[in-house]
Coordinates of C-alpha atoms and ligand atoms in Angstrom, one line a residue:
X176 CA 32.1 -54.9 -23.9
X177 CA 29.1 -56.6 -22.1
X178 CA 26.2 -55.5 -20.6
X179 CA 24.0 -55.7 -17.1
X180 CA 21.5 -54.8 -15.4
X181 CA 21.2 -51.2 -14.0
X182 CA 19.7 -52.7 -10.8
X183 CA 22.3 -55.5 -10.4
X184 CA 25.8 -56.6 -12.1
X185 CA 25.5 -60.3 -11.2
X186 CA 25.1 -61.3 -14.4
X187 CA 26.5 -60.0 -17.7
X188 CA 25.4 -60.7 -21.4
X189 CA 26.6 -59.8 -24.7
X190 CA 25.0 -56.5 -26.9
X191 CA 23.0 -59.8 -28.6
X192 CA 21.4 -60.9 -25.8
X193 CA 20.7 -57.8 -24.1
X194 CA 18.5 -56.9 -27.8
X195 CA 16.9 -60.2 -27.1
X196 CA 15.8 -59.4 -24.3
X197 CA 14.7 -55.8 -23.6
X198 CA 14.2 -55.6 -20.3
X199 CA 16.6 -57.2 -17.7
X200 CA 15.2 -59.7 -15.6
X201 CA 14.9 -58.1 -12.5
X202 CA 13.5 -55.5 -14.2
X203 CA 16.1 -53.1 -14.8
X204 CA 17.2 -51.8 -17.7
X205 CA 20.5 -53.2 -19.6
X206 CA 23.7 -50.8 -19.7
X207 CA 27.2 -51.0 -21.3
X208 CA 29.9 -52.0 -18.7
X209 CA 31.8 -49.0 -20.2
X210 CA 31.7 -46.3 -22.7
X211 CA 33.4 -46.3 -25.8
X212 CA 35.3 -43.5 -26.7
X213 CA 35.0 -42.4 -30.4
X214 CA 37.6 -40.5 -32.4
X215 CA 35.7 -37.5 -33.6
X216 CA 37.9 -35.6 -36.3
X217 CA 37.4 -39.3 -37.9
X218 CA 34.1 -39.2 -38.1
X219 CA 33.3 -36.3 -39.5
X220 CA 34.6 -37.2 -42.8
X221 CA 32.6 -40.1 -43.1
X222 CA 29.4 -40.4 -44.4
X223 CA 26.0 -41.2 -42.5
X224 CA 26.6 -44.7 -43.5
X225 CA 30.2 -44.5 -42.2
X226 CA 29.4 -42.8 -38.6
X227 CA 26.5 -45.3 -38.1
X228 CA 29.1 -48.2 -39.0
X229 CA 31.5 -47.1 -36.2
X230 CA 29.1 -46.1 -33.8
X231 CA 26.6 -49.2 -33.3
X232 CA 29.7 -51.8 -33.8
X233 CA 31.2 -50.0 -30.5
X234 CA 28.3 -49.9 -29.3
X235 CA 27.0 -53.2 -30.1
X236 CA 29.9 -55.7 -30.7
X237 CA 28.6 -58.7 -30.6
X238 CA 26.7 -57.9 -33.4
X239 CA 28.4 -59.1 -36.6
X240 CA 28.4 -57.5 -40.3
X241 CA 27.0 -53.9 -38.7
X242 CA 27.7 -52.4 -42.2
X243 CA 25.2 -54.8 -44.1
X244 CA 22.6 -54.5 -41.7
X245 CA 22.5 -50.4 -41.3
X246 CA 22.2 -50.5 -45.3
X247 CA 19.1 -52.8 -45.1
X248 CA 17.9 -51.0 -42.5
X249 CA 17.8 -47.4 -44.2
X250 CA 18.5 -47.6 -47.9
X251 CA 15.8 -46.7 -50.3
X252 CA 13.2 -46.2 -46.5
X253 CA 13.9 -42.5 -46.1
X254 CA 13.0 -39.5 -48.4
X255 CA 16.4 -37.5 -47.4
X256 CA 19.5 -39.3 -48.8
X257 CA 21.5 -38.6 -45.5
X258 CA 18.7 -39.8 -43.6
X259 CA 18.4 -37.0 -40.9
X260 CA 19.2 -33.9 -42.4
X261 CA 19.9 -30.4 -40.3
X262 CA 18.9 -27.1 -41.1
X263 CA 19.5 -23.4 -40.7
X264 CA 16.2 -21.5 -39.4
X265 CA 16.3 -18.6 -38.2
X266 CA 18.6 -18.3 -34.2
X267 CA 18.5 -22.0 -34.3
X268 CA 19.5 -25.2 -36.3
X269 CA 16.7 -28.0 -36.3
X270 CA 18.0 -31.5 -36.7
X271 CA 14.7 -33.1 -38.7
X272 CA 14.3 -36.7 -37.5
X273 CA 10.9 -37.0 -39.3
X274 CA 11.8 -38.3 -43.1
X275 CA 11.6 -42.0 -42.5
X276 CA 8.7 -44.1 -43.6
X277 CA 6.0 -43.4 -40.5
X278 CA 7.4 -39.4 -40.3
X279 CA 8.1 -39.6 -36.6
X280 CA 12.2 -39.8 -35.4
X281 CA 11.5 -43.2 -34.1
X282 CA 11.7 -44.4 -37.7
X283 CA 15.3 -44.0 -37.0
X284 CA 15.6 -46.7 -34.2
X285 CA 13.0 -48.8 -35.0
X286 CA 14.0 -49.3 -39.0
X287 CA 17.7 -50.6 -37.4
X288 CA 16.0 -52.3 -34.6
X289 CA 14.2 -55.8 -36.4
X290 CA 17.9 -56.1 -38.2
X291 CA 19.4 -56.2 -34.7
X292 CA 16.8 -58.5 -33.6
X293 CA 17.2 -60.7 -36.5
X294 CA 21.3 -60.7 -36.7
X295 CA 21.2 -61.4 -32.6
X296 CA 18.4 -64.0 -33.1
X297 CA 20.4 -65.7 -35.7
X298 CA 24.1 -65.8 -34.1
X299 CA 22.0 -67.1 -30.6
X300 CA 20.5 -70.1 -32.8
X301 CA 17.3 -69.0 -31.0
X302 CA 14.5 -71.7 -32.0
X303 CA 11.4 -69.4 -30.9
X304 CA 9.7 -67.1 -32.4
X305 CA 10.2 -63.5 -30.9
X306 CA 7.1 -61.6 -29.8
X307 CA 7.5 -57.8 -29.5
X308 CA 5.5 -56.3 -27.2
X309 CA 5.2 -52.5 -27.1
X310 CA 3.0 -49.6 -25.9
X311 CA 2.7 -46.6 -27.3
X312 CA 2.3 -43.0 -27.2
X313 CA 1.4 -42.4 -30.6
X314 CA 4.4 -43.1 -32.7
X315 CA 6.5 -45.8 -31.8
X316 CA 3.8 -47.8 -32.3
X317 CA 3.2 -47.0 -36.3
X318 CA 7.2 -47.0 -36.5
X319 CA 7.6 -50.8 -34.8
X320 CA 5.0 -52.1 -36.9
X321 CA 6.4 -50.7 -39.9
X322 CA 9.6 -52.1 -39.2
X323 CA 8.6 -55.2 -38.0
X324 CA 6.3 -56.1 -40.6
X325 CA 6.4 -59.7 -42.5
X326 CA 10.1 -60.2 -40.8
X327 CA 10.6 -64.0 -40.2
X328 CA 10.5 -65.2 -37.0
X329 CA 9.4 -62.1 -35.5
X330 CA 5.5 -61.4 -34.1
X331 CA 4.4 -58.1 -32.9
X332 CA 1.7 -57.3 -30.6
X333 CA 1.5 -52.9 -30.0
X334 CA -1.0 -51.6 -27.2
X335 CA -1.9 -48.3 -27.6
X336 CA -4.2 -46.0 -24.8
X337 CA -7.7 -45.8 -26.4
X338 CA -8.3 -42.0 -27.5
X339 CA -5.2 -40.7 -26.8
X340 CA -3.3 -41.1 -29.9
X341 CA -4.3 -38.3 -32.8
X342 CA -6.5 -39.9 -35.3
X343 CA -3.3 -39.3 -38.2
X344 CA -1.8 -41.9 -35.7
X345 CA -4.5 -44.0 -34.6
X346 CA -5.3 -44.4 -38.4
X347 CA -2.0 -45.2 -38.9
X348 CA -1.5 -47.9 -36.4
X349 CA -5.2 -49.5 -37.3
X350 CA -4.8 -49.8 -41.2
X351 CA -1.3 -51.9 -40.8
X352 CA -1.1 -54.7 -42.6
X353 CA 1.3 -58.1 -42.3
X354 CA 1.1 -61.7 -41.1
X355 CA 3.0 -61.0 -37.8
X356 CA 0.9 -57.9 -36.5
X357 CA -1.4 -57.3 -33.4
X358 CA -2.8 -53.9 -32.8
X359 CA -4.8 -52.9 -29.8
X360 CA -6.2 -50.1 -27.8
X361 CA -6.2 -49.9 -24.2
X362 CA -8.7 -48.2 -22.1
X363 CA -6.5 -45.8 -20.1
X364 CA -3.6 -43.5 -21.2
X365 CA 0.0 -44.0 -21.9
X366 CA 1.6 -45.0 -19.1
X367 CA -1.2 -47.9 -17.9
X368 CA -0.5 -49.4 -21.2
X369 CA 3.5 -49.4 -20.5
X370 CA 2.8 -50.5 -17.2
X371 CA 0.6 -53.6 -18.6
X372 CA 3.6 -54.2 -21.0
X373 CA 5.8 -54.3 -17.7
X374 CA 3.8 -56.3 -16.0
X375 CA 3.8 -59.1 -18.6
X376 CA 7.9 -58.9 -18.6
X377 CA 7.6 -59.7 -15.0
X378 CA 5.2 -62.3 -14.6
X379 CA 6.2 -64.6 -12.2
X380 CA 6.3 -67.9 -14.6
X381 CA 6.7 -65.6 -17.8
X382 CA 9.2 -67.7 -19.5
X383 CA 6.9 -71.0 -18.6
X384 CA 4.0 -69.5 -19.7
X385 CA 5.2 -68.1 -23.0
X386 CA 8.1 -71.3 -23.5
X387 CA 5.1 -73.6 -23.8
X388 CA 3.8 -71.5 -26.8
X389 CA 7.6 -71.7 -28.6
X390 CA 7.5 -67.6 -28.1
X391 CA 10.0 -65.3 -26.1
X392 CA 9.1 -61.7 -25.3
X393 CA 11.2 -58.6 -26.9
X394 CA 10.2 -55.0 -26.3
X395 CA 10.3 -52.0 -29.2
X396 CA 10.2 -49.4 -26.5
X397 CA 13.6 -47.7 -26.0
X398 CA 14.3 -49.7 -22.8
X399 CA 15.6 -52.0 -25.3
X400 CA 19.2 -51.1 -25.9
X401 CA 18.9 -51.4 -29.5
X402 CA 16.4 -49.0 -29.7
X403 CA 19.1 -46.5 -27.8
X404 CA 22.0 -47.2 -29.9
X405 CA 21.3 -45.9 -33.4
X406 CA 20.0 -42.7 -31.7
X407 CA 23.1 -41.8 -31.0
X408 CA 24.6 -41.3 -34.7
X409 CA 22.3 -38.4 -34.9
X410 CA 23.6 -36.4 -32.9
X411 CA 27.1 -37.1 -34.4
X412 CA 25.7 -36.3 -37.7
X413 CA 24.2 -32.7 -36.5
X414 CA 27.7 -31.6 -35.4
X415 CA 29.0 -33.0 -38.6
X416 CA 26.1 -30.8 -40.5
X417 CA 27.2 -27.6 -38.1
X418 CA 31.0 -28.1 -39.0
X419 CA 30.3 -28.6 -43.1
X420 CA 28.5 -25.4 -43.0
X421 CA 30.9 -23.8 -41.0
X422 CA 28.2 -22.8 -38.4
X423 CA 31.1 -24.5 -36.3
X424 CA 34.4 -24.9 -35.8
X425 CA 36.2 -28.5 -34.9
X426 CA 35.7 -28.8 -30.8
X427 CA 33.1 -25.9 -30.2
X428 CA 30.6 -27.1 -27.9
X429 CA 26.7 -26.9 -29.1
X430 CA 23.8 -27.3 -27.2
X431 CA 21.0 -30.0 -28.2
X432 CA 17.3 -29.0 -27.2
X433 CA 15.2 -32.4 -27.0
X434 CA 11.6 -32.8 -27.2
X435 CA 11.4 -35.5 -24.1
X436 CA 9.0 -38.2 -23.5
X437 CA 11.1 -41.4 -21.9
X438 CA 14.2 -40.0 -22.0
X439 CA 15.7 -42.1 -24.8
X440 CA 16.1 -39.5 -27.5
X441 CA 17.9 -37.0 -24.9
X442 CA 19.8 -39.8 -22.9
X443 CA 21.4 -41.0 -26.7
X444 CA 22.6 -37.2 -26.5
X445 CA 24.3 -37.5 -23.2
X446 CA 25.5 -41.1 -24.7
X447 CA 27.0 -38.9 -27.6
X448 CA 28.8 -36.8 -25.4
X449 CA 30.2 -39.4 -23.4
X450 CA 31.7 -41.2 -26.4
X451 CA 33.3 -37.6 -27.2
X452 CA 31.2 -35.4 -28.9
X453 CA 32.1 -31.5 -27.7
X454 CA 28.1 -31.5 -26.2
X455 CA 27.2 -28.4 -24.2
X456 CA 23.8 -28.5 -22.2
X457 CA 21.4 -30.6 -23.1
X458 CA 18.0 -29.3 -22.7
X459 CA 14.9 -31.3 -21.6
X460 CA 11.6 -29.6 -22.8
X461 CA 8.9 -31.0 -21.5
X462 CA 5.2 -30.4 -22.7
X463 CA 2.7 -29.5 -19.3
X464 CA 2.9 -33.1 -18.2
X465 CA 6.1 -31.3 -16.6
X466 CA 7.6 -34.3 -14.0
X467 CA 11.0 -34.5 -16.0
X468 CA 10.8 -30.1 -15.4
X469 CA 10.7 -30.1 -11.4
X470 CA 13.0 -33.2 -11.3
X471 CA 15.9 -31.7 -13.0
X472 CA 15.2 -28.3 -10.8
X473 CA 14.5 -29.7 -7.4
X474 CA 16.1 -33.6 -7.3
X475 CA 12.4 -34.8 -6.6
X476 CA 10.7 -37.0 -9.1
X477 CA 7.1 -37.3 -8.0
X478 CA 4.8 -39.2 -10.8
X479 CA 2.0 -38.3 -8.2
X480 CA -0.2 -36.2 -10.2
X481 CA -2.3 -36.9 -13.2
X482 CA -1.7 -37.0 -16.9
X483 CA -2.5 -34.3 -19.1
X484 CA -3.6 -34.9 -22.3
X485 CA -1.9 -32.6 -24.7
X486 CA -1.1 -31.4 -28.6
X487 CA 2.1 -33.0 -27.8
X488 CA 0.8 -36.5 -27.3
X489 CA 4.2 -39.0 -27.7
X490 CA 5.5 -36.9 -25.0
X491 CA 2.4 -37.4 -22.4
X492 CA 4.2 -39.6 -19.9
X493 CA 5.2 -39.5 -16.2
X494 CA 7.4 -42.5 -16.1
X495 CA 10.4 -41.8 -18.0
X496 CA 11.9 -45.2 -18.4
X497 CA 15.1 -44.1 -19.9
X498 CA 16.0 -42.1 -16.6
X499 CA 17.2 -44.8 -14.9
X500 CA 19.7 -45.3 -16.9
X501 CA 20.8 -41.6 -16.6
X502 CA 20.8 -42.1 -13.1
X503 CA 23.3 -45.5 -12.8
X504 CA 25.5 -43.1 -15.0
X505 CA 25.8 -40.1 -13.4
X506 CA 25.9 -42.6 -10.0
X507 CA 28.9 -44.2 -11.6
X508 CA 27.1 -47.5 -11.7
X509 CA 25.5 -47.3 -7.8
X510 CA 23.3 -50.3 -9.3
X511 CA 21.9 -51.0 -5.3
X512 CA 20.9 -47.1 -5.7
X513 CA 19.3 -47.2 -8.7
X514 CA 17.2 -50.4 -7.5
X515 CA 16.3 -48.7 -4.6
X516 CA 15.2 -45.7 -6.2
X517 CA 13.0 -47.5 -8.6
X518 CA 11.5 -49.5 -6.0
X519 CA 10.2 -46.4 -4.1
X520 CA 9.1 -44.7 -7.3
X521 CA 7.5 -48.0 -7.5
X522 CA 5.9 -48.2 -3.9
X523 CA 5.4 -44.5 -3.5
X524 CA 5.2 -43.1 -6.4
X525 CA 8.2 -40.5 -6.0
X526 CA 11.5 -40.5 -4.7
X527 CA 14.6 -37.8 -4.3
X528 CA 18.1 -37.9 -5.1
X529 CA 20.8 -36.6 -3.0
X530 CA 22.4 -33.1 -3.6
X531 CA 25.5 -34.9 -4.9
X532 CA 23.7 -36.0 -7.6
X533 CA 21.7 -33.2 -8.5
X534 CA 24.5 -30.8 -8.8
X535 CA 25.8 -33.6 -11.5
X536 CA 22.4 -33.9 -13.1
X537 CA 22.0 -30.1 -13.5
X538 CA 26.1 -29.7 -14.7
X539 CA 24.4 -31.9 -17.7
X540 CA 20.6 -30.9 -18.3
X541 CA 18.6 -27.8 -17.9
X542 CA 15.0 -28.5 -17.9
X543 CA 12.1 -26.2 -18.7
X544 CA 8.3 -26.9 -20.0
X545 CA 5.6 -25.1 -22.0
X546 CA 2.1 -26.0 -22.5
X547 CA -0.1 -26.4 -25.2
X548 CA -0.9 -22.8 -25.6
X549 CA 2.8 -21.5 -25.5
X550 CA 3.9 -24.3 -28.4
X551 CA 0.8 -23.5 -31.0
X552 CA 2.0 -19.3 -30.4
X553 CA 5.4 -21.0 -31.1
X554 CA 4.1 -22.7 -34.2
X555 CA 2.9 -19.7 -35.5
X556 CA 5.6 -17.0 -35.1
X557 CA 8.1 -19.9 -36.2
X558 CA 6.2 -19.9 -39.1
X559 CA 5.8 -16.1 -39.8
X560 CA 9.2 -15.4 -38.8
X561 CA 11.2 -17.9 -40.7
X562 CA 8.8 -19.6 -42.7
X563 CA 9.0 -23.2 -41.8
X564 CA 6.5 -25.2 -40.5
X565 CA 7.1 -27.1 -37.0
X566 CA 5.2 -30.1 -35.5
X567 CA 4.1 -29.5 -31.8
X568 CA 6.5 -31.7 -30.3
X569 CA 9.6 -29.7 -31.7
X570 CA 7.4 -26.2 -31.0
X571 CA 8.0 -27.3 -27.4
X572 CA 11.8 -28.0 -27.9
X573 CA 11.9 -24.7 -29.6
X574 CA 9.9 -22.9 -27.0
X575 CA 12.2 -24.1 -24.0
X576 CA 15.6 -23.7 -26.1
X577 CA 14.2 -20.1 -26.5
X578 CA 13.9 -20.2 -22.5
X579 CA 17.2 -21.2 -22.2
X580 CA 18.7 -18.9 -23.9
X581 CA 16.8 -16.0 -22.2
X582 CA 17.5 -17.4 -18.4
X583 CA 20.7 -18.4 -19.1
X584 CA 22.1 -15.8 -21.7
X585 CA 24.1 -19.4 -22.9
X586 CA 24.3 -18.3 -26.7
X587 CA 26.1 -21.1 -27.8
X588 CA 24.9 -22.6 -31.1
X589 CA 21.6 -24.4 -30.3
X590 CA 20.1 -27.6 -32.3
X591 CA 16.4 -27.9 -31.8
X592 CA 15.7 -31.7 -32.4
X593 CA 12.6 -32.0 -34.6
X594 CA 11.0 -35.1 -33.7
X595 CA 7.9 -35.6 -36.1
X596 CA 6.3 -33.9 -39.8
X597 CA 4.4 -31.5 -39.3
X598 CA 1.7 -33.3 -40.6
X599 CA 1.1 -36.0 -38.5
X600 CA -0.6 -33.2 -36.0
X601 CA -2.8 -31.0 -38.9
X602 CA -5.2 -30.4 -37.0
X603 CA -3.0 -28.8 -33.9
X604 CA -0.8 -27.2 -36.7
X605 CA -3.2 -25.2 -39.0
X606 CA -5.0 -23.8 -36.0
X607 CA -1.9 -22.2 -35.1
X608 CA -1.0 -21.1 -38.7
X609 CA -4.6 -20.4 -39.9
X610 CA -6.9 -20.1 -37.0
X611 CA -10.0 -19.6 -39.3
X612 CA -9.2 -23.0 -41.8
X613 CA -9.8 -25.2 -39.4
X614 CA -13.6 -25.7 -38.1
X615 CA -15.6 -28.8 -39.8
X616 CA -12.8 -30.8 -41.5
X617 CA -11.1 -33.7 -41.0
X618 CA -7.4 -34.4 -40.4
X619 CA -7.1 -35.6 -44.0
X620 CA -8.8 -32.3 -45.1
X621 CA -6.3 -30.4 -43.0
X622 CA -3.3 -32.0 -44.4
X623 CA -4.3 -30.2 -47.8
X624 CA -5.5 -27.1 -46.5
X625 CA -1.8 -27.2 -44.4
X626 CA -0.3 -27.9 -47.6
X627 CA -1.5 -25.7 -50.0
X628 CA -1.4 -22.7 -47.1
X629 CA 2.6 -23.5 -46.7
X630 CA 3.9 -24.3 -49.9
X631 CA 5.3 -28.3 -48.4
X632 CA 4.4 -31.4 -49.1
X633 CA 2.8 -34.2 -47.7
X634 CA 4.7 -37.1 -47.1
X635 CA 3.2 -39.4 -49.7
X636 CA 2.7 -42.3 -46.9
X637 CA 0.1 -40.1 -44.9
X638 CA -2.0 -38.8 -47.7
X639 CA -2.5 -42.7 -48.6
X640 CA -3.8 -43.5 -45.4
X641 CA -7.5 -42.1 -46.1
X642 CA -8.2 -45.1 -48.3
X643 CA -7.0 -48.0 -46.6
X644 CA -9.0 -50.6 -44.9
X645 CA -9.2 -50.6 -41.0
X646 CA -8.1 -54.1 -39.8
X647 CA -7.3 -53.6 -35.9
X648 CA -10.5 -52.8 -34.0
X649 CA -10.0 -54.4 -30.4
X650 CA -10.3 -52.2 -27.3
X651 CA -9.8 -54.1 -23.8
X652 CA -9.0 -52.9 -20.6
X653 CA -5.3 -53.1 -18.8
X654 CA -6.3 -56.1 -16.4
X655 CA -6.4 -57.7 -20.0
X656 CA -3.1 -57.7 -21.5
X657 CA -2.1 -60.7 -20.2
X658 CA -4.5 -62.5 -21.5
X659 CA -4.9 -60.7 -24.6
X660 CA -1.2 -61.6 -25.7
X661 CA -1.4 -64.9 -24.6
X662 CA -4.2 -65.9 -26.4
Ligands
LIG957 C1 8.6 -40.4 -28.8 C2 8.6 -39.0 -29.2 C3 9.2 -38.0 -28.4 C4 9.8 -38.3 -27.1 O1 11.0 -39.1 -27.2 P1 11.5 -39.9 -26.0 O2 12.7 -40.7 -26.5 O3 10.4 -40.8 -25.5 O4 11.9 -38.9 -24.9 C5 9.1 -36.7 -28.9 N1 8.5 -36.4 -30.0 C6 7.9 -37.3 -30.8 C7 7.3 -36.9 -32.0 C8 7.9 -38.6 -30.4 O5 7.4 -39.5 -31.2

């Protein structure tokens, strides 16, 4: 299996290659030339270990000794022993994707990633050093430069948008220590940052420019196909959690609800079903930054319009990279569509799919949004009803799967993906819980007050955070990047 371009198929490279890369070089994203399909009565008697095995060497093929690598990747880094564990609460079942070590599901990818990166590094005889370059909504930064850290012949540079991270995160992020790390904050949001990260890939004389320094560029973000891959066990394992409990039976179909951001966790879903798991809808929630909302209703996606900041802050984005990849398959491969489409959202700043592809889009995906004040209520009658405490990204997944349900009268069982603790948001948490706690403390405060109020703990990783030394303090603005990396 080899992989291309989703904006050309001129050229082809192995699963290696493509995770060298990132980004394609005409800037789109790199896709699978096919689908594997995956025997699924096999796989759910295996263990985590065992579905992650078959899955990322379909997946990934020219990857060797897959086994080996998923162990060093996850033994002894996650607090559950099955890594992402799913649970019964209440109507629905939440898949918890938060036990790794930076409590956000990212961990997931980006603890398999640096052993991709290093295996495909190594089997290429690559001579340069690899430079990650990622920017971040919050969590992908903490979680790359976690996973990246002290890994030989690997540097890491993350940009992050200057006050628009939570301070559990920017603290995070600022206190990381390592030979190989960079940390930054850009003045502007999110998507300025990604789109100085782009801009970098495609500098005219980009592999001039960085060849003379012995470095090639790599990106974290989940435009990098092995970011995508290991996303997908996940979703595997839920329906493998469902069956064991007998919440299921062999071949029912369930419906995943997705907290969405760039569309990589809920694309890995629709990844999942292709390869054979019995998926159902697929719901996009989507926090008031709602593009993804009116794109899956109407066939328009129009970034024209500003970004909100909100209690959901990994999911503030209005460029959803991983769409385009959605779109080449559900286009079956149109790669001269897909190029034009990007080059008008590009231009423009919006473009519109035809009918054909809508009905196919909406046969997939049901979208719906809620904003902040909808996902704290959410917080809180989560919490009084069935006791369990929810971060504000998966409040919004368990907001819209409620909307679902209602609109649609679908009652099919529905796994809320839970994408981060909920104590990497204390502040947005305890208000909802216990309105009064809150004035005059900090987020470190709140983590106890959150804890002693709920009975859970706090993952040790976070509490330690208080007392570390700050070591990343540069703030520059976008035009800057460039520059900034280079030197
Ligand atoms: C990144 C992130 C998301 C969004 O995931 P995408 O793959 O970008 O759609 C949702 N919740 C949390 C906590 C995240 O960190």
């Amino acid at each position: 299996m080899l992989y291309h371009s989703t904006r050309s198929t001129e050229r082809s490279v192995d699963a290696a290659q493509a995770i060298l890369s990132g980004l394609a070089p005409d800037g789109g994203l790199y896709m699978m030339d096919c689908l594997p399909a995956l025997n699924l009565s096999d796989l759910m008697h295996q263990s985590i270990f065992g579905v992650a095995g078959t899955i990322l060497s379909a997946l990934l093929p020219s990857i060797d000794n897959m086994d080996q690598l998923i162990q060093q990747a996850y033994i002894h880094k996650f607090s559950a022993p099955d890594l992402t564990p799913t649970r019964a609460v209440g109507p629905f079942s939440v898949l918890e994707l938060f036990h790794g070590p930076t409590s956000a599901f990212k961990d997931v990818a980006l603890c398999m990633l640096p052993q991709l990166i290093s295996a495909a590094r190594q089997q290429k005889g690559t001579k340069e050093t690899i430079l990650i370059l990622t920017a971040t909504s919050g969590d992908t930064g903490k979680a790359a430069l976690a996973g990246f850290q002290d890994v030989p012949g690997i540097e890491i540079c993350v940009f992050y948008p200057y006050g628009g991270v939570s301070a559990v995160q920017r603290a995070q992020m600022v206190t990381q220590a390592g030979r190989n790390v960079k940390v930054c904050a850009v003045r502007g949001n999110f998507d300025d940052a990604q789109t100085g990260v782009k801009q970098i890939f495609a500098v005219d004389n980009r592999d001039h420019l960085f060849e003379k320094k012995g470095v090639c560029l790599s990106s974290a973000n989940s435009i990098n196909i092995g970011r995508l891959a290991p996303q997908v066990v996940y979703y595997f394992k839920a329906y493998q959690d469902l069956l064991l409990t007998g919440r299921i039976a062999l071949g029912d179909t369930v419906n995943f609800s997705v907290p969405t951001g760039n569309f990589g966790d809920i694309l890995a879903g629709y990844l999942a079903k292709r390869m054979g798991l019995p998926v159902g809808q697929l719901i996009c929630a989507s926090n008031a930054n709602n593009v993804l909302t009116d794109f899956i209703r109407t066939g328009c996606y129009d970034r024209r319009r500003p970004l909100l900041k909100t209690q959901s802050p990994s999911m503030d984005i209005l460029v959803s990279s991983n769409l385009e990849r959605l779109l080449y398959l559900l286009s079956d491969g149109d790669t001269q569509l897909i190029a034009s489409l990007m080059a008008q959202l590009a231009a423009d700043g919006y473009y519109q799919i035809s009918d054909i592809l809508l009905k196919k889009l909406q046969a997939e995906f049901w979208a719906g949004c809620c904003d902040d004040a909808a996902a704290l209520q959410t917080i809180s009658e989560v919490w009084q009803t069935d006791h369990y405490v929810c971060d504000p990204h998966t409040a919004v997944a368990w907001n819209t799967a409620r909307q679902y349900q209602k609109f649609i009268g679908d009652h099919r069982p529905m796994v809320v993906l839970s994408t981060a603790s909920p104590y990497k948001f204390p502040s947005a948490v305890l208000s909802s819980i216990a309105p009064k706690t809150v004035a005059n403390t900090d987020e470190f405060a709140q983590m106890e007050a959150l804890s002693a109020l709920t009975g859970t703990k706090i993952p040790p990783a976070l509490a330690a955070l208080r007392s570390l030394p700050e070591r990343h303090l540069d703030v520059i603005d976008p035009a800057a990047m460039l520059r900034y990396v280079l030197d």
